[in-house]
Amino acid sequence: MQRSLVERIRARWVTGPIGHGAAFGIDVALTFRLWVRWRLLVARERRG
C-alpha cells in the first residue's frame, strides 16, 4: 500500500507541473494572438 501511495504522489508531482505548464503555455499563446490581432485592428483604424 505504501509503495503504491508513494507512486501516486510521485505521479501527481511529475504530471502536475507539466500539465499546468502546458495549459499556461496555451493561455499565453492565445492571449498573444489576441493581442496581435487587436494591435493590427488599431493600426488599421489609425491608418484609415
mmCIF file with all atom_site columns, C-alpha atoms in Angstrom:
data_model
loop_
_atom_site.group_PDB
_atom_site.id
_atom_site.type_symbol
_atom_site.label_atom_id
_atom_site.label_alt_id
_atom_site.label_comp_id
_atom_site.label_asym_id
_atom_site.label_entity_id
_atom_site.label_seq_id
_atom_site.pdbx_PDB_ins_code
_atom_site.Cartn_x
_atom_site.Cartn_y
_atom_site.Cartn_z
_atom_site.occupancy
_atom_site.B_iso_or_equiv
_atom_site.pdbx_formal_charge
_atom_site.auth_seq_id
_atom_site.auth_comp_id
_atom_site.auth_asym_id
_atom_site.auth_atom_id
_atom_site.pdbx_PDB_model_num
ATOM 1  C CA . MET A 1 1  ? 0.000  0.000  0.000   1.00 0.00 ? 1  MET A CA 1
ATOM 2  C CA . GLN A 1 2  ? 2.738  2.474  0.922   1.00 0.00 ? 2  GLN A CA 1
ATOM 3  C CA . ARG A 1 3  ? 4.612  1.935  -2.326  1.00 0.00 ? 3  ARG A CA 1
ATOM 4  C CA . SER A 1 4  ? 1.507  2.445  -4.447  1.00 0.00 ? 4  SER A CA 1
ATOM 5  C CA . LEU A 1 5  ? 0.657  5.580  -2.445  1.00 0.00 ? 5  LEU A CA 1
ATOM 6  C CA . VAL A 1 6  ? 4.161  6.985  -2.932  1.00 0.00 ? 6  VAL A CA 1
ATOM 7  C CA . GLU A 1 7  ? 3.990  6.182  -6.637  1.00 0.00 ? 7  GLU A CA 1
ATOM 8  C CA . ARG A 1 8  ? 0.666  8.008  -6.882  1.00 0.00 ? 8  ARG A CA 1
ATOM 9  C CA . ILE A 1 9  ? 2.104  11.073 -5.138  1.00 0.00 ? 9  ILE A CA 1
ATOM 10 C CA . ARG A 1 10 ? 5.175  10.991 -7.387  1.00 0.00 ? 10 ARG A CA 1
ATOM 11 C CA . ALA A 1 11 ? 2.957  10.676 -10.463 1.00 0.00 ? 11 ALA A CA 1
ATOM 12 C CA . ARG A 1 12 ? 0.947  13.702 -9.332  1.00 0.00 ? 12 ARG A CA 1
ATOM 13 C CA . TRP A 1 13 ? 4.098  15.734 -8.717  1.00 0.00 ? 13 TRP A CA 1
ATOM 14 C CA . VAL A 1 14 ? 5.519  14.795 -12.121 1.00 0.00 ? 14 VAL A CA 1
ATOM 15 C CA . THR A 1 15 ? 2.374  15.304 -14.204 1.00 0.00 ? 15 THR A CA 1
ATOM 16 C CA . GLY A 1 16 ? 1.015  18.256 -12.215 1.00 0.00 ? 16 GLY A CA 1
ATOM 17 C CA . PRO A 1 17 ? 3.619  20.932 -13.036 1.00 0.00 ? 17 PRO A CA 1
ATOM 18 C CA . ILE A 1 18 ? 3.993  19.690 -16.620 1.00 0.00 ? 18 ILE A CA 1
ATOM 19 C CA . GLY A 1 19 ? 0.236  19.758 -17.232 1.00 0.00 ? 19 GLY A CA 1
ATOM 20 C CA . HIS A 1 20 ? -0.065 23.151 -15.577 1.00 0.00 ? 20 HIS A CA 1
ATOM 21 C CA . GLY A 1 21 ? 2.856  24.457 -17.642 1.00 0.00 ? 21 GLY A CA 1
ATOM 22 C CA . ALA A 1 22 ? 1.267  23.210 -20.861 1.00 0.00 ? 22 ALA A CA 1
ATOM 23 C CA . ALA A 1 23 ? -2.054 24.869 -20.008 1.00 0.00 ? 23 ALA A CA 1
ATOM 24 C CA . PHE A 1 24 ? -0.223 28.082 -19.080 1.00 0.00 ? 24 PHE A CA 1
ATOM 25 C CA . GLY A 1 25 ? 1.692  27.997 -22.374 1.00 0.00 ? 25 GLY A CA 1
ATOM 26 C CA . ILE A 1 26 ? -1.551 27.575 -24.335 1.00 0.00 ? 26 ILE A CA 1
ATOM 27 C CA . ASP A 1 27 ? -3.124 30.501 -22.447 1.00 0.00 ? 27 ASP A CA 1
ATOM 28 C CA . VAL A 1 28 ? -0.103 32.684 -23.192 1.00 0.00 ? 28 VAL A CA 1
ATOM 29 C CA . ALA A 1 29 ? -0.176 31.734 -26.887 1.00 0.00 ? 29 ALA A CA 1
ATOM 30 C CA . LEU A 1 30 ? -3.898 32.520 -27.201 1.00 0.00 ? 30 LEU A CA 1
ATOM 31 C CA . THR A 1 31 ? -3.509 35.814 -25.330 1.00 0.00 ? 31 THR A CA 1
ATOM 32 C CA . PHE A 1 32 ? -0.559 36.769 -27.537 1.00 0.00 ? 32 PHE A CA 1
ATOM 33 C CA . ARG A 1 33 ? -2.542 36.001 -30.711 1.00 0.00 ? 33 ARG A CA 1
ATOM 34 C CA . LEU A 1 34 ? -5.497 38.073 -29.482 1.00 0.00 ? 34 LEU A CA 1
ATOM 35 C CA . TRP A 1 35 ? -3.133 40.945 -28.599 1.00 0.00 ? 35 TRP A CA 1
ATOM 36 C CA . VAL A 1 36 ? -1.539 40.811 -32.065 1.00 0.00 ? 36 VAL A CA 1
ATOM 37 C CA . ARG A 1 37 ? -4.969 40.883 -33.754 1.00 0.00 ? 37 ARG A CA 1
ATOM 38 C CA . TRP A 1 38 ? -6.042 43.824 -31.588 1.00 0.00 ? 38 TRP A CA 1
ATOM 39 C CA . ARG A 1 39 ? -2.845 45.722 -32.439 1.00 0.00 ? 39 ARG A CA 1
ATOM 40 C CA . LEU A 1 40 ? -3.421 45.100 -36.156 1.00 0.00 ? 40 LEU A CA 1
ATOM 41 C CA . LEU A 1 41 ? -7.005 46.372 -35.900 1.00 0.00 ? 41 LEU A CA 1
ATOM 42 C CA . VAL A 1 42 ? -5.853 49.505 -34.053 1.00 0.00 ? 42 VAL A CA 1
ATOM 43 C CA . ALA A 1 43 ? -3.161 50.115 -36.676 1.00 0.00 ? 43 ALA A CA 1
ATOM 44 C CA . ARG A 1 44 ? -5.738 49.783 -39.466 1.00 0.00 ? 44 ARG A CA 1
ATOM 45 C CA . GLU A 1 45 ? -8.093 52.242 -37.765 1.00 0.00 ? 45 GLU A CA 1
ATOM 46 C CA . ARG A 1 46 ? -5.296 54.766 -37.276 1.00 0.00 ? 46 ARG A CA 1
ATOM 47 C CA . ARG A 1 47 ? -4.255 54.498 -40.931 1.00 0.00 ? 47 ARG A CA 1
ATOM 48 C CA . GLY A 1 48 ? -7.795 54.652 -42.285 1.00 0.00 ? 48 GLY A CA 1
#
